[in-house]
Coordinates of C-alpha atoms in Angstrom, one line a residue:
X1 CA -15.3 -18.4 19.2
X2 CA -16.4 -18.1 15.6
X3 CA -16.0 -20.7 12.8
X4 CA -17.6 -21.6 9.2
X5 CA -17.5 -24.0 6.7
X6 CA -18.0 -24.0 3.0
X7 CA -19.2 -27.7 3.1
X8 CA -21.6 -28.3 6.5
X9 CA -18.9 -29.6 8.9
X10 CA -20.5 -30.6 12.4
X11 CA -17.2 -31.2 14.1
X12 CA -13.7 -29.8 13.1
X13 CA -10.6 -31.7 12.9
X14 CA -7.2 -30.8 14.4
X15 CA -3.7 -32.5 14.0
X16 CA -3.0 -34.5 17.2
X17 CA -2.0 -32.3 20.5
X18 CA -2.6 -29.0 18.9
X19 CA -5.9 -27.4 20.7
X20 CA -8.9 -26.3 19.1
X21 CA -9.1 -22.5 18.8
X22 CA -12.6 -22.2 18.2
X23 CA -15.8 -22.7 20.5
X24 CA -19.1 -21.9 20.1
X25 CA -20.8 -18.8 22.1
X26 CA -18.7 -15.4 22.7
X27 CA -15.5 -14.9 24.9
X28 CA -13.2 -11.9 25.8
X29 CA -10.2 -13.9 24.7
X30 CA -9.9 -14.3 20.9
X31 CA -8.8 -17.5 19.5
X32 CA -5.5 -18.2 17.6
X33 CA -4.6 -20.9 15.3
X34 CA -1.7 -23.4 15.7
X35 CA 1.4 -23.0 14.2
X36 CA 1.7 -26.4 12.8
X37 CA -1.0 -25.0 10.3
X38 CA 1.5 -22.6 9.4
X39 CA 4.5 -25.5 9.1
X40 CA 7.1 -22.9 10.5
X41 CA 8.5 -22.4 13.4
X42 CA 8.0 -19.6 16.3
X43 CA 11.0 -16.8 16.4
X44 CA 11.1 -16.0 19.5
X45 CA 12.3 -12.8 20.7
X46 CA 15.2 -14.5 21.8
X47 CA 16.5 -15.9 18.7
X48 CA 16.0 -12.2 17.3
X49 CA 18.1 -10.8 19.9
X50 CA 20.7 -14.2 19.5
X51 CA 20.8 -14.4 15.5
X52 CA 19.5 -11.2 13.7
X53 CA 21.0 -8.6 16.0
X54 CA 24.8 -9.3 16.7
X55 CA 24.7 -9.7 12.2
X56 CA 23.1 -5.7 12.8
X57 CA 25.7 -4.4 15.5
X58 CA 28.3 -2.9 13.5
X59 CA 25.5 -0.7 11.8
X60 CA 23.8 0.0 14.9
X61 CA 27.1 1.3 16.6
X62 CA 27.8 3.9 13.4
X63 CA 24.0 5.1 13.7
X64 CA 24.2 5.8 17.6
X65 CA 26.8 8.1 16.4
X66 CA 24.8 11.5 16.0
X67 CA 27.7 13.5 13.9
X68 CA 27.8 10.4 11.6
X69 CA 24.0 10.5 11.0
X70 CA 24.8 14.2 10.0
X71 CA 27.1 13.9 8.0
X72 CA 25.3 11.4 5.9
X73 CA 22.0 13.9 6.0
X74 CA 24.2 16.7 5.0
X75 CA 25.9 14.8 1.7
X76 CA 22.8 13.8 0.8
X77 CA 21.4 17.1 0.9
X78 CA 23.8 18.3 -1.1
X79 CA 24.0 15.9 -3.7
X80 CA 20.4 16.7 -4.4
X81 CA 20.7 20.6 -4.5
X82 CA 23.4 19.7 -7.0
X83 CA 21.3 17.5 -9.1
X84 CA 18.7 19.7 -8.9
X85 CA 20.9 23.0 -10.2
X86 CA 22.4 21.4 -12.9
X87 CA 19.4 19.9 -14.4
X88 CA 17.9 23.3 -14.6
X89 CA 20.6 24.8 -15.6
X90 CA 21.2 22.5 -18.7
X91 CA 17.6 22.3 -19.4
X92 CA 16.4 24.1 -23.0
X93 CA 13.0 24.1 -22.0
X94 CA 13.2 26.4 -19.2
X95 CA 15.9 28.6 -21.2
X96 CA 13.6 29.0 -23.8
X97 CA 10.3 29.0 -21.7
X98 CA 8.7 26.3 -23.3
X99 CA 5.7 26.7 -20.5
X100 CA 4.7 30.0 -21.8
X101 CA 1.5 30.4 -23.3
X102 CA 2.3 31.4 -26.8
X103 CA 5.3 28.8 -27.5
X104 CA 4.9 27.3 -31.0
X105 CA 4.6 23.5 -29.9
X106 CA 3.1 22.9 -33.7
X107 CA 6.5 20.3 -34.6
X108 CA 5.9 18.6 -31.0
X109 CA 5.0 15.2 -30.9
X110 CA 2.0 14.2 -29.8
X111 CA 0.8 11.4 -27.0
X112 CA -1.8 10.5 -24.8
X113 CA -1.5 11.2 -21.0
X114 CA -1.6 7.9 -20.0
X115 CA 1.1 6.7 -22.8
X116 CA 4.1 5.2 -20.7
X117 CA 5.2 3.6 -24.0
X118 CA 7.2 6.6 -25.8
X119 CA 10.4 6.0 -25.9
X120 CA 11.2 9.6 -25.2
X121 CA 10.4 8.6 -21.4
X122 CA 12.5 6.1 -21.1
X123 CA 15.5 7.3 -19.6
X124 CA 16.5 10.1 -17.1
X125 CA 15.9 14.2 -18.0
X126 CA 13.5 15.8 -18.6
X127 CA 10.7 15.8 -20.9
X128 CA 7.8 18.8 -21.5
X129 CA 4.0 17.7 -22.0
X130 CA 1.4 20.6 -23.4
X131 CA -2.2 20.5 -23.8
X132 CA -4.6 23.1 -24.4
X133 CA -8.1 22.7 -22.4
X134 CA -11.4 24.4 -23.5
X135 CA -13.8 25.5 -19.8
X136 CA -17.6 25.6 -20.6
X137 CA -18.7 29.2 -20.5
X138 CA -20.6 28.4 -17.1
X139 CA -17.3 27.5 -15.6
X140 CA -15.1 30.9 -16.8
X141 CA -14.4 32.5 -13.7
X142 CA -15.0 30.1 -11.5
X143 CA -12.2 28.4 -9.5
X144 CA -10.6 24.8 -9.9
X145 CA -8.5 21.9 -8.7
X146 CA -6.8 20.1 -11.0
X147 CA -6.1 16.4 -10.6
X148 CA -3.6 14.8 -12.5
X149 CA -2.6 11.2 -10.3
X150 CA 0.5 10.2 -9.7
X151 CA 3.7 10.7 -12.4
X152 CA 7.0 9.6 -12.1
X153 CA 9.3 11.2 -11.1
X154 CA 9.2 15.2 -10.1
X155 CA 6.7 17.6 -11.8
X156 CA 5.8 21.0 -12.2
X157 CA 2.8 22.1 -13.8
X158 CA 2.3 25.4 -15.2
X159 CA -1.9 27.2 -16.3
X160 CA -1.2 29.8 -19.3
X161 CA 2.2 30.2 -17.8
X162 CA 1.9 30.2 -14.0
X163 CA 3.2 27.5 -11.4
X164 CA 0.3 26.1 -10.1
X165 CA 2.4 23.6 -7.8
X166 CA 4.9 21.1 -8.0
X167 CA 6.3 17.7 -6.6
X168 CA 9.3 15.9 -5.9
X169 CA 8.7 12.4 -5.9
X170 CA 6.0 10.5 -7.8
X171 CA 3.7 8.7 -5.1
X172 CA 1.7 11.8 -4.3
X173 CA -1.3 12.5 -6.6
X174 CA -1.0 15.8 -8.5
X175 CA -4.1 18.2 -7.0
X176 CA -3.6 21.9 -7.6
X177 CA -5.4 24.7 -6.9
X178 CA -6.8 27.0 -10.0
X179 CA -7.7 30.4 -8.9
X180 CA -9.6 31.6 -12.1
X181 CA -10.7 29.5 -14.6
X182 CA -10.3 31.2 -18.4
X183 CA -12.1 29.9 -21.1
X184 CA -8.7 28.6 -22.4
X185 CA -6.3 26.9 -20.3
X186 CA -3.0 26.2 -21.7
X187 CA -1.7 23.5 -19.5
X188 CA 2.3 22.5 -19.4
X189 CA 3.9 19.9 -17.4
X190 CA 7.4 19.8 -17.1
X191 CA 8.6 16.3 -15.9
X192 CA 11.8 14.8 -14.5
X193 CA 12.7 11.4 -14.8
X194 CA 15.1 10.4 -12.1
X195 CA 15.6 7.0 -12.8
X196 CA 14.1 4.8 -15.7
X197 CA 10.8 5.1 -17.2
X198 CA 9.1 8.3 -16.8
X199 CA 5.3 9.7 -17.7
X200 CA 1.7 10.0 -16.1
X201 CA 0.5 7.2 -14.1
X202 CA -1.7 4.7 -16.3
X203 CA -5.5 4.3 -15.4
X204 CA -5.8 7.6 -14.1
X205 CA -7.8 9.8 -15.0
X206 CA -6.9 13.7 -15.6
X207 CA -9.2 16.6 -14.4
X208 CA -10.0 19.4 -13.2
X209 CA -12.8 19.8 -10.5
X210 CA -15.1 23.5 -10.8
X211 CA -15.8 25.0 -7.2
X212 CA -17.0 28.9 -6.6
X213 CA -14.2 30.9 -5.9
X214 CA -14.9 31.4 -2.2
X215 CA -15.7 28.3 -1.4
X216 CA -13.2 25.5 0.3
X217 CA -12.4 22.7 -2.3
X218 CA -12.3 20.4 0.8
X219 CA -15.8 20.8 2.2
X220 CA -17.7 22.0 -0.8
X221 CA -19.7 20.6 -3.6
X222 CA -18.5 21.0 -6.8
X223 CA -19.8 22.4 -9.4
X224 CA -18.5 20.2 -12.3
X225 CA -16.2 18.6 -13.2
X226 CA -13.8 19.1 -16.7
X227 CA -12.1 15.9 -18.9
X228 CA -8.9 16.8 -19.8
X229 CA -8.1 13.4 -21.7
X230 CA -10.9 13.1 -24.1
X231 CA -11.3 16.3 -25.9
X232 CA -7.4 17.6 -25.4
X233 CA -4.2 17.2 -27.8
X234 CA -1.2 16.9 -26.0
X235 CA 2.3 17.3 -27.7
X236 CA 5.5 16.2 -26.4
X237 CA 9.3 17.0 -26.5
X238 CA 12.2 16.1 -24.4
X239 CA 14.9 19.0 -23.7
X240 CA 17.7 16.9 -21.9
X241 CA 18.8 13.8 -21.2
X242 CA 20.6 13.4 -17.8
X243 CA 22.3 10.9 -14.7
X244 CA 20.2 9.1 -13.0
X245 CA 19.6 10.5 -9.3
X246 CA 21.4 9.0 -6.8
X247 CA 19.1 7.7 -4.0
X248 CA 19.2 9.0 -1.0
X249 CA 20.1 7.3 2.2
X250 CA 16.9 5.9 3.5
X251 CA 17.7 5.4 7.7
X252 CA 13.9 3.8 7.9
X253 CA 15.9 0.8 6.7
X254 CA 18.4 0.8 9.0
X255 CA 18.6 -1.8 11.6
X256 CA 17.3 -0.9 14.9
X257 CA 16.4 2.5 13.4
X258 CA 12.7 3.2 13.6
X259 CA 12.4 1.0 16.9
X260 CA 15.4 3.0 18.8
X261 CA 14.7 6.6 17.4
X262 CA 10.9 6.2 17.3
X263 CA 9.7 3.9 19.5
X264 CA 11.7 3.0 22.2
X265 CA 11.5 6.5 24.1
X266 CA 7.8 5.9 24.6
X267 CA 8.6 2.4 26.8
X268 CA 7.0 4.4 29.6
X269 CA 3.4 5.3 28.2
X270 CA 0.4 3.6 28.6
X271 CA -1.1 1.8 25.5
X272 CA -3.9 0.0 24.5
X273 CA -2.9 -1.8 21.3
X274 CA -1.5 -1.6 18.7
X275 CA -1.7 -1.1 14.6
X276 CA 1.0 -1.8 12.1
X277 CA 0.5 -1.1 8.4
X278 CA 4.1 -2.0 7.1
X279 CA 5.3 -4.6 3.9
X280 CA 5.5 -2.7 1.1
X281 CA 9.1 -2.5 1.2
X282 CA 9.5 -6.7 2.0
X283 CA 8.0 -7.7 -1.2
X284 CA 10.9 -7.9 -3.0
X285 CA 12.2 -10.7 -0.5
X286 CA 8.8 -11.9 1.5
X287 CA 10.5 -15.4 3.0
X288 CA 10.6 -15.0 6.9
X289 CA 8.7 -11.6 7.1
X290 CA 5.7 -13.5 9.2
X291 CA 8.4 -14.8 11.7
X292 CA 10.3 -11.4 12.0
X293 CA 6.5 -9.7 12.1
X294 CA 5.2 -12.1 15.3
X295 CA 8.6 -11.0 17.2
X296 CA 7.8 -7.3 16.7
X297 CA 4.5 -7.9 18.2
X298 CA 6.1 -9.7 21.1
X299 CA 9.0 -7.5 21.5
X300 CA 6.5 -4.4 21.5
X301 CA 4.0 -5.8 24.5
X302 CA 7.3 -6.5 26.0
X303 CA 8.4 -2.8 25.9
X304 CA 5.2 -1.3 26.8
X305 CA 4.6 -4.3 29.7
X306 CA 1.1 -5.2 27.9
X307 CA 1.8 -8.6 27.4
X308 CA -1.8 -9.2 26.3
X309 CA -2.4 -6.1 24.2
X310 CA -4.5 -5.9 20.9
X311 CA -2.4 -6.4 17.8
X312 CA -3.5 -5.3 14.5
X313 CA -1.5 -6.0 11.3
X314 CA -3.0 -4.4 8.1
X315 CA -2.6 -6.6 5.0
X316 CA -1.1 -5.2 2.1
X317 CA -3.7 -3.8 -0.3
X318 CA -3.8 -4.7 -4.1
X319 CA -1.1 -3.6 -6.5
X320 CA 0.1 -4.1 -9.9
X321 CA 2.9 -1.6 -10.3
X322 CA 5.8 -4.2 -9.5
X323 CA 5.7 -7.3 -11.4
X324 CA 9.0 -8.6 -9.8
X325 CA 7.8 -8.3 -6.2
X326 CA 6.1 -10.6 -4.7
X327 CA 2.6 -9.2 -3.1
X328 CA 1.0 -12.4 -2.5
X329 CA 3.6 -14.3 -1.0
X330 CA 3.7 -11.5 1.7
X331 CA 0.0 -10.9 2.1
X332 CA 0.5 -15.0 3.3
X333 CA 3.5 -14.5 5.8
X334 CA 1.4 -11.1 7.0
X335 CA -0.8 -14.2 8.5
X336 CA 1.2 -15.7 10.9
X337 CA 0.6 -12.7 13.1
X338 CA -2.5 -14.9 14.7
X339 CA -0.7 -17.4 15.7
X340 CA -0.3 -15.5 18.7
X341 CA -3.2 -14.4 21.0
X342 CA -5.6 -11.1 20.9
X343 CA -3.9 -10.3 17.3
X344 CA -6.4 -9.6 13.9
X345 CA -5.4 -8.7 10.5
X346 CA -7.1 -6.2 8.8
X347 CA -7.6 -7.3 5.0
X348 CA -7.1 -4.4 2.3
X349 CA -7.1 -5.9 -0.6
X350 CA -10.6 -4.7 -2.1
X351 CA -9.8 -1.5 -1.4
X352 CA -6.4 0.0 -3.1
X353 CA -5.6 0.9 -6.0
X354 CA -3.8 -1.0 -9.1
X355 CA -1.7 1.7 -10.1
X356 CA -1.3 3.1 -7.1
X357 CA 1.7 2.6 -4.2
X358 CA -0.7 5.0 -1.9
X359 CA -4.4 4.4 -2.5
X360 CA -6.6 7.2 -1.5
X361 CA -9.4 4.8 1.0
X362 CA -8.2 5.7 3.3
X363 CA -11.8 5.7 5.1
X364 CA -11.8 1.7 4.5
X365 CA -8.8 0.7 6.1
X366 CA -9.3 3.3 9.0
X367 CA -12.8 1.7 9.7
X368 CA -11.7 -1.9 9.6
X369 CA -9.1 -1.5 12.0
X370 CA -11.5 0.5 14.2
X371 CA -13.6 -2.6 14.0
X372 CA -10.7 -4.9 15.0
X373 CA -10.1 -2.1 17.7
X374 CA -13.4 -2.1 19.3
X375 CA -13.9 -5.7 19.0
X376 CA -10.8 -7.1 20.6
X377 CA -9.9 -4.0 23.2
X378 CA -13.7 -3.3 23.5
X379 CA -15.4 -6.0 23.4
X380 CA -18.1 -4.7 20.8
X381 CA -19.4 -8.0 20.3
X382 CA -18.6 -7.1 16.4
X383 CA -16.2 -9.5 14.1
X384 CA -13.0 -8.0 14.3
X385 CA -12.5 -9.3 11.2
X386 CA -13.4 -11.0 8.1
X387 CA -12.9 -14.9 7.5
X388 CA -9.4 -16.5 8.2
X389 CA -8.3 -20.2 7.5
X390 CA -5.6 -21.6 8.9
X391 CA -6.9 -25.5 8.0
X392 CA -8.2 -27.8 4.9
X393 CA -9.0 -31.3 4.9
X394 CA -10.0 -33.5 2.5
X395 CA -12.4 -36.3 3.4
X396 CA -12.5 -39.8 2.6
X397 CA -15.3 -39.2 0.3
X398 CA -13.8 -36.1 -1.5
X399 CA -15.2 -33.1 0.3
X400 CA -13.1 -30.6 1.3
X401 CA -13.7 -28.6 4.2
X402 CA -12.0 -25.7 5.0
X403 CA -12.0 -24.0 8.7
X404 CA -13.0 -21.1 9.2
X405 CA -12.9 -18.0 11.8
X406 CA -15.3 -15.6 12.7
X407 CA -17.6 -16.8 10.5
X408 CA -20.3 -17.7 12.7
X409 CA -23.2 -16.2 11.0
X410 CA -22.0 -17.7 7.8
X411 CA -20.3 -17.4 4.9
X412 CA -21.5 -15.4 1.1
X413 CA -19.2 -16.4 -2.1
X414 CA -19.7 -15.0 -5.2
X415 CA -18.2 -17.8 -8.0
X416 CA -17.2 -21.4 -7.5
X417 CA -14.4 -23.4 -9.0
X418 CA -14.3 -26.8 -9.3
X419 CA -10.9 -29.1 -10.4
X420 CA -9.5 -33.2 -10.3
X421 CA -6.8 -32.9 -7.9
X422 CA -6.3 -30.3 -5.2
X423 CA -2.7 -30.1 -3.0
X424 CA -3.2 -26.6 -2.0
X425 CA -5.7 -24.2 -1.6
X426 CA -5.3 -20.4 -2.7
X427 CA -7.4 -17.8 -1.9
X428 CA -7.2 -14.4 -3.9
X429 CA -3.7 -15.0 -4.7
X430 CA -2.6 -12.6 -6.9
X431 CA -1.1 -9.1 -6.9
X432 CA -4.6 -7.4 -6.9
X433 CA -7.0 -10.2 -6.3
X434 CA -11.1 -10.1 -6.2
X435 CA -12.2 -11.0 -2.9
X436 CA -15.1 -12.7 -3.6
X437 CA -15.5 -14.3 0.5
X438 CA -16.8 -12.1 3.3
X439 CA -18.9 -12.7 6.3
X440 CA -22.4 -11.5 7.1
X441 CA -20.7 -8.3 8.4
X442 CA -19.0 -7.8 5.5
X443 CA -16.0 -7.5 6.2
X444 CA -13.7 -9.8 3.5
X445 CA -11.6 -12.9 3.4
X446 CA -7.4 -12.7 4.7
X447 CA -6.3 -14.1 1.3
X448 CA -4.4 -17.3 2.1
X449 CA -2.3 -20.5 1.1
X450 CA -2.8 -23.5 2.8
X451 CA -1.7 -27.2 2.1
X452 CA -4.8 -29.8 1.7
X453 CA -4.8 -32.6 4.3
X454 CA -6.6 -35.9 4.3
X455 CA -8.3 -36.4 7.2
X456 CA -6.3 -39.5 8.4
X457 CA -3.3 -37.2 7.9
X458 CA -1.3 -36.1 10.9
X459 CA 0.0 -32.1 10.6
X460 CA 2.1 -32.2 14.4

């Protein structure tokens, strides 16, 4: 298969009785890298069904149980329409229409979008955000979409008193259609904070994008597009404090739950592979993740008799929004999907978005696993992916060479780094690294962790 160096390396090195994965010229059959690279061992779908799942039964007996499901739905539902009523029925702002146009805001305090550090957002209610935006006379009449990112928690944003739309949890970006623009625009957003610190997502920017009135936002070409950070005042004023929201019962977490409500009734189709962007919610606790990760892909070419189908596993895309979670660790255990055969992972982290849970590439991600797609169930002749080490060795004369797959036509870096002593070798790891290692397709580096061996070292 496909292999590169970043010191010239005629001949790789492999711990004793583990095979080498990589041979010049092309097959059908892509490689895989030992698991003694990894230092961890297999779990097999057997020790899943053994260990993990008679620890899950009791829960998976209650959620077979339709009318208990319901029940759980149903007091959930209601707790929410609770929450919901009373926090607009307390509120002042709405009582005394703080979105209308011609509210005095004069005695509000006054902020910065982007400032998260108020302490007026730092516990549950609700706080009220004005601005006043000026529209260039070419843009009056015209229509718009405004773009305000993501805010935490619940919003609704009001143009010289009108709803323009609303949201009830922060991931989505705010974008909301304008009909007419005036040439003043007194923008309000009232905000909920259900749980801690509230506000407007930092780094984004706020605007609103100028179309003609009968043309489709989606497919046209703007005509401009209007700042509404620079130029704008915005003035602040919270009108209740309140409980924090209760969470609602999330059954994606539930064991057996996705696999028995969504997957397991489709045992009968025909697939060709498989793609599984998934670890977001696992960085809080990464340790075992790659282990639990290889037995889905096993158990899931059992259930759809594929044995050999394609498995793609996204890698988790750059983030900065949860210093207590543990991004790289998990991007790492994501690679211990190819230690089992016809398997890529698709590497993301170039492409997301710092402050952002749900980056909006989605084009990226969507083409690189195409890639992986047509190169592993298609045979495009293409690198399904960009370079991957599994191995480091340090030679008797102090080189270090690190193996590489597909990397064939060679490797580009952009910086070097240079140090006394080396045990173990990171790559991009950090919550949103710079890959700065790609291949001649372009496609970048998995980041990775791997221990540095001396050549007269034995891994097995």
């Amino acid at each position: 298969m496909k292999y590169g160096w970043w010191e010239a390396n005629p001949t790789p090195s492999f711990p004793s009785g583990a095979s080498c994965p990589v041979s010049r010229g092309r097959s059908k059959t892509p490689p895989t890298c030992p698991s003694a690279y990894f230092r961890l061992p297999k779990l097999s779908i057997s020790m899943v069904r053994n260990r993990i799942a008679p620890a899950c039964a009791g829960s998976v007996r209650e959620l077979r149980n339709d009318t208990f499901v319901e029940r759980i739905r149903q007091a959930d539902a209601r707790n929410d329409a609770e929450y919901d009523r009373e926090i607009d029925e307390y509120d002042t702002g709405l009582a005394q229409r703080w979105n209308a146009p011609e509210y005095d805001d004069a005695d509000w305090s006054t902020m910065r979008l982007t400032d998260t550090a108020q302490p007026e957002l730092r516990q549950p209610g609700v706080i009220w955000i004005r601005g006043t935006v000026r529209v260039p006379r070419e843009f009056v009449g015209k229509s718009g979409v405004l773009n305000f990112g993501t805010m935490q928690d619940a919003d609704e944003i009001y143009v010289n008193g009108t709803l323009i739309g609303q949201t009830g949890y922060q991931y989505p970006p705010r974008i909301y259609r304008i009909d007419r623009l005036d040439d003043t625009l007194q923008i309000t957003i009232r905000l909920k904070v259900h749980y801690g610190t509230g506000g407007l997502t930092s780094g984004k920017t706020h605007t609103i994008t100028v179309f003609e009135p009968s043309m489709d936002a989606a497919t046209s070409a703007p005509l401009g597009v209007i700042d509404c950070d620079t130029p704008s005042t915005w003035r602040f004023k919270r009108s209740m404090f309140f409980r924090m929201r209760r969470q609602d019962t999330f059954f994606q977490y539930k064991p057996a739950a996705p696999y028995n409500a969504v997957l397991a009734p489709w045992g009968n189709a025909h697939v060709t592979g498989f793609v599984w962007y998934q670890g977001e919610s696992n960085t809080y606790e990464p340790r075992m993740y790659g282990d639990k990760l290889v037995a889905l892909a096993q158990c899931w070419r059992e259930l759809f008799t594929t044995p050999n189908a394609p498995f793609f596993a996204v890698q988790l895309p750059n983030l900065a929004l949860e210093p207590f979670h543990d991004w790289a660790r998990l991007r790492n255990e994501q690679r211990r999907i190819m230690t089992l055969a016809n398997t890529a992972l698709v590497t993301t982290a170039d492409v997301g978005e710092d402050n952002d849970l749900h980056p909006t590439d989605k084009l990226t991600v969507a083409e690189r696993a195409a890639t992986a797609a047509m190169a592993l169930a298609h045979h495009s002749g293409e690198e399904p992916m960009g370079p991957f080490t599994w191995h480091a060795t340090l030679s008797r004369d102090n080189v270090i060479f690190i193996h590489f797959l597909y990397a064939e036509s060679g490797l580009r870096i952009r910086d070097g780094y240079r140090a006394p002593t080396i045990p173990m070798i990171r790559y991009a790891w950090e919550e949103c690294p710079d890959l700065i290692l790609e291949n001649r397709q372009g496609l970048p580096a998995s980041p990775f962790e791997i221990p540095l061996v001396r050549e007269d070292e034995d891994m097995a």
